[in-house]
Tab-separated table of C-alpha atoms in Angstrom:
chain	number	residue	atom	x	y	z
T	90	MET	CA	-63.873	-111.187	-37.885
T	91	ASN	CA	-63.262	-114.118	-35.593
T	92	GLU	CA	-64.031	-113.806	-31.988
T	93	THR	CA	-62.422	-116.694	-30.589
T	94	MET	CA	-60.407	-116.472	-27.531
T	95	ASN	CA	-56.819	-115.928	-28.255
T	96	THR	CA	-54.263	-118.191	-26.300
T	97	ASP	CA	-51.000	-116.697	-27.836
T	98	VAL	CA	-50.801	-113.049	-26.453
T	99	ILE	CA	-48.885	-110.221	-27.583
T	100	LEU	CA	-48.363	-108.309	-24.318
T	101	THR	CA	-47.201	-104.781	-24.813
T	102	ALA	CA	-46.159	-102.639	-22.110
T	103	ALA	CA	-46.510	-98.549	-22.698
T	104	LEU	CA	-43.894	-97.193	-20.529
T	105	THR	CA	-44.446	-93.368	-20.193
T	106	GLY	CA	-46.781	-91.919	-22.373
T	107	ALA	CA	-47.145	-88.067	-22.727
T	108	GLY	CA	-49.649	-87.384	-20.386
T	109	ASP	CA	-49.386	-85.149	-17.148
T	110	THR	CA	-48.327	-88.109	-14.965
T	111	VAL	CA	-44.790	-87.706	-13.585
T	112	ARG	CA	-45.931	-85.674	-10.898
T	113	LYS	CA	-48.493	-88.207	-10.068
T	114	SER	CA	-46.147	-91.102	-9.655
T	115	GLU	CA	-42.574	-91.505	-9.092
T	116	HIS	CA	-42.636	-94.376	-11.017
T	117	VAL	CA	-43.032	-92.835	-14.378
T	118	PRO	CA	-39.703	-93.100	-16.284
T	119	VAL	CA	-38.344	-89.562	-17.574
T	120	THR	CA	-35.132	-89.873	-18.651
T	121	PRO	CA	-33.903	-91.741	-21.361
T	122	ARG	CA	-31.855	-94.109	-18.871
T	123	GLN	CA	-34.797	-94.600	-16.857
T	124	ILE	CA	-37.082	-95.391	-19.900
T	125	ALA	CA	-34.625	-97.998	-21.011
T	126	GLU	CA	-34.318	-99.508	-17.586
T	127	SER	CA	-38.114	-99.867	-17.478
T	128	ALA	CA	-38.432	-101.267	-20.792
T	129	VAL	CA	-35.755	-104.037	-19.801
T	130	ALA	CA	-37.779	-104.729	-16.527
T	131	ALA	CA	-41.013	-105.062	-18.434
T	132	ALA	CA	-39.221	-107.351	-20.784
T	133	GLU	CA	-37.713	-109.483	-17.912
T	134	ALA	CA	-41.335	-109.355	-16.377
T	135	GLY	CA	-42.749	-111.073	-19.660
T	136	ALA	CA	-43.398	-108.291	-21.852
T	137	SER	CA	-43.365	-109.480	-25.565
T	138	ALA	CA	-42.952	-105.478	-26.763
T	139	VAL	CA	-42.582	-101.989	-25.442
T	140	HIS	CA	-44.231	-98.747	-26.445
T	141	ILE	CA	-41.977	-95.776	-26.148
T	142	HIS	CA	-42.391	-92.188	-25.946
T	143	VAL	CA	-39.409	-89.889	-24.587
T	144	ARG	CA	-39.705	-86.769	-22.271
T	145	ASP	CA	-37.665	-83.821	-21.539
T	146	PRO	CA	-35.289	-85.036	-18.949
T	147	GLU	CA	-35.421	-81.768	-17.285
T	148	THR	CA	-39.292	-80.965	-17.061
T	149	GLY	CA	-40.884	-84.352	-17.599
T	150	ALA	CA	-42.607	-82.573	-20.609
T	151	PRO	CA	-43.489	-84.710	-23.579
T	152	SER	CA	-40.683	-84.349	-26.514
T	153	ARG	CA	-40.093	-85.249	-29.884
T	154	ASP	CA	-36.265	-84.919	-29.577
T	155	ASN	CA	-34.630	-87.793	-31.942
T	156	ALA	CA	-31.463	-87.782	-29.851
T	157	LEU	CA	-33.659	-88.913	-27.085
T	158	TYR	CA	-35.359	-91.704	-28.644
T	159	ARG	CA	-31.861	-92.650	-30.038
T	160	GLU	CA	-30.585	-93.013	-26.527
T	161	VAL	CA	-33.271	-94.908	-25.115
T	162	VAL	CA	-33.120	-97.381	-28.193
T	163	GLU	CA	-29.428	-97.804	-27.983
T	164	ARG	CA	-29.448	-98.087	-23.960
T	165	ILE	CA	-32.054	-101.009	-24.564
T	166	LYS	CA	-29.864	-102.934	-27.223
T	167	GLU	CA	-26.933	-102.625	-25.352
T	168	THR	CA	-28.358	-104.691	-22.654
T	169	GLY	CA	-28.763	-107.668	-25.020
T	170	VAL	CA	-32.365	-108.151	-23.638
T	171	ASP	CA	-34.449	-109.206	-26.633
T	172	ILE	CA	-37.817	-107.090	-26.866
T	173	VAL	CA	-40.005	-105.785	-29.702
T	174	ILE	CA	-39.666	-102.018	-30.000
T	175	ASN	CA	-42.582	-99.842	-30.643
T	176	LEU	CA	-41.951	-96.275	-30.899
T	177	THR	CA	-44.688	-93.584	-30.821
T	178	ALA	CA	-45.081	-91.506	-33.960
T	179	GLY	CA	-47.966	-89.529	-32.511
T	180	MET	CA	-46.529	-86.479	-31.222
T	181	GLY	CA	-46.512	-83.252	-33.103
T	182	GLY	CA	-50.731	-83.527	-33.223
T	183	ASP	CA	-51.551	-81.167	-30.461
T	184	LEU	CA	-53.606	-78.159	-31.291
T	185	VAL	CA	-54.907	-76.000	-28.324
T	186	ILE	CA	-57.673	-73.778	-29.548
T	187	GLY	CA	-57.807	-70.128	-28.317
T	188	GLN	CA	-60.866	-69.761	-26.311
T	189	ASP	CA	-61.055	-66.028	-27.286
T	190	ASP	CA	-59.698	-66.248	-30.867
T	191	PRO	CA	-59.789	-69.760	-32.418
T	192	LEU	CA	-57.118	-68.825	-34.937
T	193	ALA	CA	-54.659	-67.712	-31.813
T	194	PHE	CA	-53.579	-71.231	-30.829
T	195	GLY	CA	-52.887	-71.490	-27.336
T	196	GLU	CA	-49.628	-72.738	-24.985
T	197	GLY	CA	-49.178	-76.487	-25.716
T	198	THR	CA	-49.819	-76.413	-29.096
T	199	ASP	CA	-47.325	-78.783	-31.134
T	200	LEU	CA	-48.524	-79.204	-34.766
T	201	VAL	CA	-46.556	-80.482	-37.599
T	202	ASN	CA	-47.465	-82.420	-40.493
T	203	GLY	CA	-47.684	-86.062	-41.212
T	204	LEU	CA	-44.250	-86.655	-42.371
T	205	ASP	CA	-42.534	-84.379	-39.860
T	206	ARG	CA	-43.862	-86.947	-37.244
T	207	LEU	CA	-41.568	-89.536	-38.574
T	208	PRO	CA	-37.747	-88.441	-38.516
T	209	HIS	CA	-36.844	-91.009	-35.392
T	210	VAL	CA	-38.862	-93.699	-37.259
T	211	GLU	CA	-36.698	-93.099	-40.516
T	212	GLU	CA	-33.398	-92.806	-38.173
T	213	LEU	CA	-33.864	-95.638	-35.946
T	214	LEU	CA	-36.341	-98.023	-38.061
T	215	PRO	CA	-38.096	-99.653	-35.083
T	216	ASP	CA	-39.955	-103.061	-35.337
T	217	ILE	CA	-43.280	-100.857	-35.106
T	218	CYS	CA	-44.254	-97.429	-34.944
T	219	THR	CA	-47.891	-95.896	-34.053
T	220	LEU	CA	-50.166	-94.191	-36.574
T	221	ASP	CA	-52.988	-92.167	-34.880
T	222	CYS	CA	-56.208	-92.841	-37.188
T	223	GLY	CA	-57.975	-89.662	-36.800
T	224	SER	CA	-58.325	-86.175	-35.131
T	225	LEU	CA	-60.142	-86.276	-31.533
T	226	ASN	CA	-61.424	-83.953	-28.903
T	227	PHE	CA	-58.779	-84.773	-26.434
T	228	GLY	CA	-60.461	-84.843	-22.849
T	229	ASP	CA	-62.175	-81.651	-21.591
T	230	GLY	CA	-61.074	-77.762	-22.536
T	231	SER	CA	-59.425	-76.773	-26.093
T	232	LEU	CA	-57.212	-79.559	-26.978
T	233	VAL	CA	-57.825	-81.151	-30.684
T	234	TYR	CA	-55.591	-84.150	-31.605
T	235	VAL	CA	-55.144	-83.615	-35.310
T	236	SER	CA	-54.500	-86.416	-37.519
T	237	THR	CA	-56.205	-85.447	-41.063
T	238	PRO	CA	-56.670	-87.855	-44.139
T	239	ASP	CA	-53.879	-86.129	-45.902
T	240	MET	CA	-51.512	-86.390	-43.384
T	241	LEU	CA	-52.317	-90.205	-42.635
T	242	ARG	CA	-52.005	-91.308	-46.000
T	243	ALA	CA	-48.389	-89.193	-46.286
T	244	GLY	CA	-47.656	-91.149	-43.128
T	245	ALA	CA	-48.815	-94.393	-44.035
T	246	LYS	CA	-46.886	-94.467	-47.437
T	247	ARG	CA	-43.330	-93.317	-45.543
T	248	ILE	CA	-43.824	-95.798	-42.984
T	249	GLN	CA	-44.668	-98.328	-45.406
T	250	GLU	CA	-41.430	-97.414	-47.553
T	251	LEU	CA	-39.407	-97.853	-44.707
T	252	GLY	CA	-40.604	-101.358	-43.935
T	253	VAL	CA	-41.797	-100.602	-40.415
T	254	ARG	CA	-45.126	-101.958	-39.316
T	255	PRO	CA	-47.610	-99.439	-38.418
T	256	GLU	CA	-49.711	-99.990	-35.213
T	257	LEU	CA	-52.886	-98.183	-36.210
T	258	GLU	CA	-54.231	-96.505	-32.942
T	259	ILE	CA	-57.952	-96.128	-33.284
T	260	PHE	CA	-59.951	-94.019	-30.817
T	261	ASP	CA	-63.065	-94.276	-32.416
T	262	THR	CA	-65.277	-96.062	-34.779
T	263	GLY	CA	-64.859	-93.264	-37.823
T	264	GLN	CA	-60.972	-93.627	-37.458
T	265	LEU	CA	-61.586	-97.288	-37.582
T	266	TRP	CA	-63.276	-96.948	-41.074
T	267	PHE	CA	-60.662	-94.580	-42.291
T	268	ALA	CA	-57.873	-97.219	-41.492
T	269	LYS	CA	-59.552	-99.639	-43.234
T	270	GLN	CA	-59.896	-97.407	-45.989
T	271	MET	CA	-56.004	-97.073	-45.941
T	272	TYR	CA	-55.855	-100.738	-45.827
T	273	ALA	CA	-58.036	-101.121	-49.084
T	274	GLU	CA	-55.826	-98.543	-50.753
T	275	GLY	CA	-52.815	-100.693	-50.329
T	276	LEU	CA	-51.151	-98.117	-47.810
T	277	ILE	CA	-51.204	-100.764	-45.100
T	278	ASP	CA	-49.665	-104.097	-45.704
T	279	ASP	CA	-50.747	-107.391	-44.457
T	280	PRO	CA	-50.812	-108.077	-41.517
T	281	ALA	CA	-52.730	-105.230	-40.685
T	282	LEU	CA	-52.055	-104.233	-36.596
T	283	PHE	CA	-54.806	-102.258	-35.028
T	284	GLN	CA	-54.726	-100.835	-31.537
T	285	LEU	CA	-58.194	-100.183	-30.118
T	286	CYS	CA	-57.916	-97.466	-27.651
T	287	THR	CA	-60.725	-97.310	-25.140
T	288	GLY	CA	-61.786	-94.981	-22.070
T	289	ILE	CA	-59.848	-91.871	-23.392
T	290	PRO	CA	-62.365	-88.637	-23.219
T	291	TYR	CA	-63.879	-88.376	-25.580
T	292	GLY	CA	-63.013	-91.378	-28.103
T	293	ALA	CA	-64.470	-94.786	-27.821
T	294	PRO	CA	-65.758	-95.723	-24.002
T	295	ALA	CA	-64.298	-98.781	-22.354
T	296	ASP	CA	-67.447	-100.459	-22.984
T	297	PRO	CA	-67.342	-104.377	-23.881
T	298	GLY	CA	-70.432	-103.796	-26.269
T	299	VAL	CA	-68.179	-100.911	-28.101
T	300	LEU	CA	-64.982	-103.105	-27.886
T	301	GLN	CA	-67.129	-106.043	-29.522
T	302	SER	CA	-68.504	-104.045	-32.315
T	303	MET	CA	-65.127	-102.411	-33.404
T	304	VAL	CA	-63.625	-106.052	-33.398
T	305	ARG	CA	-66.512	-107.120	-35.835
T	306	LEU	CA	-65.446	-104.420	-38.146
T	307	LEU	CA	-61.888	-105.235	-38.527
T	308	PRO	CA	-60.637	-106.546	-41.879
T	309	GLU	CA	-60.010	-110.171	-42.014
T	310	GLY	CA	-56.798	-111.441	-40.998
T	311	ALA	CA	-56.007	-108.307	-38.938
T	312	GLN	CA	-54.025	-108.451	-35.685
T	313	TRP	CA	-55.329	-106.577	-33.158
T	314	ALA	CA	-54.961	-105.431	-29.276
T	315	SER	CA	-56.889	-103.156	-27.179
T	316	PHE	CA	-56.433	-101.308	-23.964
T	317	ALA	CA	-58.460	-99.224	-21.571
T	318	ILE	CA	-56.917	-96.833	-19.038
T	319	GLY	CA	-57.178	-96.460	-15.432
T	320	ARG	CA	-58.841	-98.778	-13.266
T	321	MET	CA	-60.135	-100.743	-16.216
T	322	GLN	CA	-56.536	-101.409	-17.538
T	323	MET	CA	-56.628	-105.298	-16.067
T	324	PRO	CA	-60.158	-106.005	-16.696
T	325	TRP	CA	-59.555	-105.012	-20.288
T	326	VAL	CA	-56.469	-107.400	-20.713
T	327	ALA	CA	-59.127	-110.413	-20.489
T	328	GLN	CA	-61.857	-108.594	-22.182
T	329	SER	CA	-59.416	-108.446	-25.196
T	330	ILE	CA	-58.141	-111.707	-24.950
T	331	LEU	CA	-61.544	-113.571	-24.745
T	332	LEU	CA	-62.472	-111.435	-27.976
T	333	GLY	CA	-59.237	-112.899	-29.803
T	334	GLY	CA	-56.791	-109.820	-29.332
T	335	HIS	CA	-53.730	-108.952	-27.617
T	336	ALA	CA	-53.129	-106.856	-24.828
T	337	ARG	CA	-51.401	-103.615	-23.361
T	338	VAL	CA	-50.682	-102.430	-19.965
T	339	GLY	CA	-48.226	-99.950	-18.387
T	340	LEU	CA	-47.870	-96.547	-16.779
T	341	GLU	CA	-48.958	-94.723	-20.089
T	342	ASP	CA	-52.426	-95.618	-19.310
T	343	ASN	CA	-52.569	-96.490	-15.600
T	344	LEU	CA	-50.575	-95.566	-12.604
T	345	TYR	CA	-51.839	-97.962	-9.997
T	346	LEU	CA	-51.539	-101.831	-9.200
T	347	SER	CA	-54.561	-101.877	-6.907
T	348	ARG	CA	-56.358	-98.969	-5.174
T	349	GLY	CA	-54.124	-96.517	-3.774
T	350	VAL	CA	-50.919	-98.874	-4.520
T	351	LYS	CA	-48.804	-97.145	-7.227
T	352	ALA	CA	-47.269	-99.329	-9.902
T	353	THR	CA	-43.953	-100.065	-11.517
T	354	ASN	CA	-44.310	-100.968	-15.389
T	355	ALA	CA	-42.898	-104.411	-14.375
T	356	GLN	CA	-45.301	-104.915	-11.627
T	357	LEU	CA	-48.134	-104.120	-14.136
T	358	VAL	CA	-46.701	-106.709	-16.928
T	359	GLU	CA	-46.529	-109.287	-13.922
T	360	LYS	CA	-49.977	-108.698	-13.273
T	361	ALA	CA	-51.093	-109.158	-16.788
T	362	VAL	CA	-49.076	-112.285	-17.428
T	363	GLY	CA	-51.067	-113.619	-14.418
T	364	ILE	CA	-54.493	-112.749	-15.946
T	365	ILE	CA	-53.364	-114.051	-19.298
T	366	GLU	CA	-52.146	-117.430	-18.014
T	367	SER	CA	-55.025	-117.765	-15.457
T	368	LEU	CA	-57.166	-117.766	-18.441
T	369	GLY	CA	-55.310	-120.555	-20.109
T	370	ALA	CA	-53.566	-118.514	-22.412
T	371	ARG	CA	-49.711	-117.517	-22.955
T	372	VAL	CA	-47.695	-114.695	-23.675
T	373	ALA	CA	-45.755	-114.684	-27.091
T	374	THR	CA	-42.099	-114.403	-26.782
T	375	PRO	CA	-40.634	-111.176	-28.649
T	376	GLU	CA	-39.410	-113.612	-31.592
T	377	GLU	CA	-43.123	-115.363	-31.764
T	378	THR	CA	-44.071	-111.699	-31.916
T	379	ARG	CA	-41.921	-110.957	-34.834
T	380	ALA	CA	-43.063	-113.891	-36.513
T	381	LYS	CA	-46.662	-113.404	-36.114
T	382	LEU	CA	-46.619	-109.720	-37.217
T	383	LYS	CA	-44.023	-110.352	-40.116
T	384	LEU	CA	-42.131	-107.607	-38.610
T	385	ARG	CA	-38.995	-106.489	-41.014
T	386	SER	CA	-36.764	-107.399	-37.912
T	387	ALA	CA	-37.610	-111.302	-38.119
T	388	ALA	CA	-35.805	-111.392	-41.545
T	389	ARG	CA	-32.668	-110.037	-40.074
């Protein structure tokens, strides 16, 4: 894989995520209106794409409700602002193992099969949807994110049939190995799109050497981005670009603009744009992003 610096960078804003961040920052968007407004603000700040989760408007808890996804997407499109839409398809993989009885699943379990994670993708046909490419011990405690090879093959095939570009979420090297296997089996169309996720306990650490090793394992011709969480978010914008990749920022991964200063999504995008331009690179427009990734929407 070529590791030459990338000068045309797809910049994604991950707007809200599914983590317990709502009570930690007043800027994390919760309702469909807030998420859509944050998407538009990120686009106006220079983002190429927005990555979207939805939340229960009353509690702020993560949700898989189709109606919420539909409202967010409709609100964004009604504004006329051009932005590539990337919907998560990773919800429905949470398994909390009971401490006393491992077969008695704990509170917070939300586990469905691979196809049942896709109804909003089938209905809304976004430009991109995510595909989390393996299971993972997610943080301390008893939460396991479950994404088995059978689930992944079924999900990848359905996403391919829909003509949506999967963003292959890679949290560790074994997941990259399996994603490449799906690509070899013809379940992933060219150009394969990888998101190398670092710093999430306990997946790949936010270590430049680890990222470089993962980049070297990517298939020839792949498009890829990477991100790190927390205080490493902005350094990782530069790290990714210097290795030839694209970048992601946003409140899903980091709540702060600087130490003690809480950020909005638009502010994080503006800061990332500054880093990209200071390196002598530029941010790709949504139209350029569609062409580079050969998105179905580019042919409309």
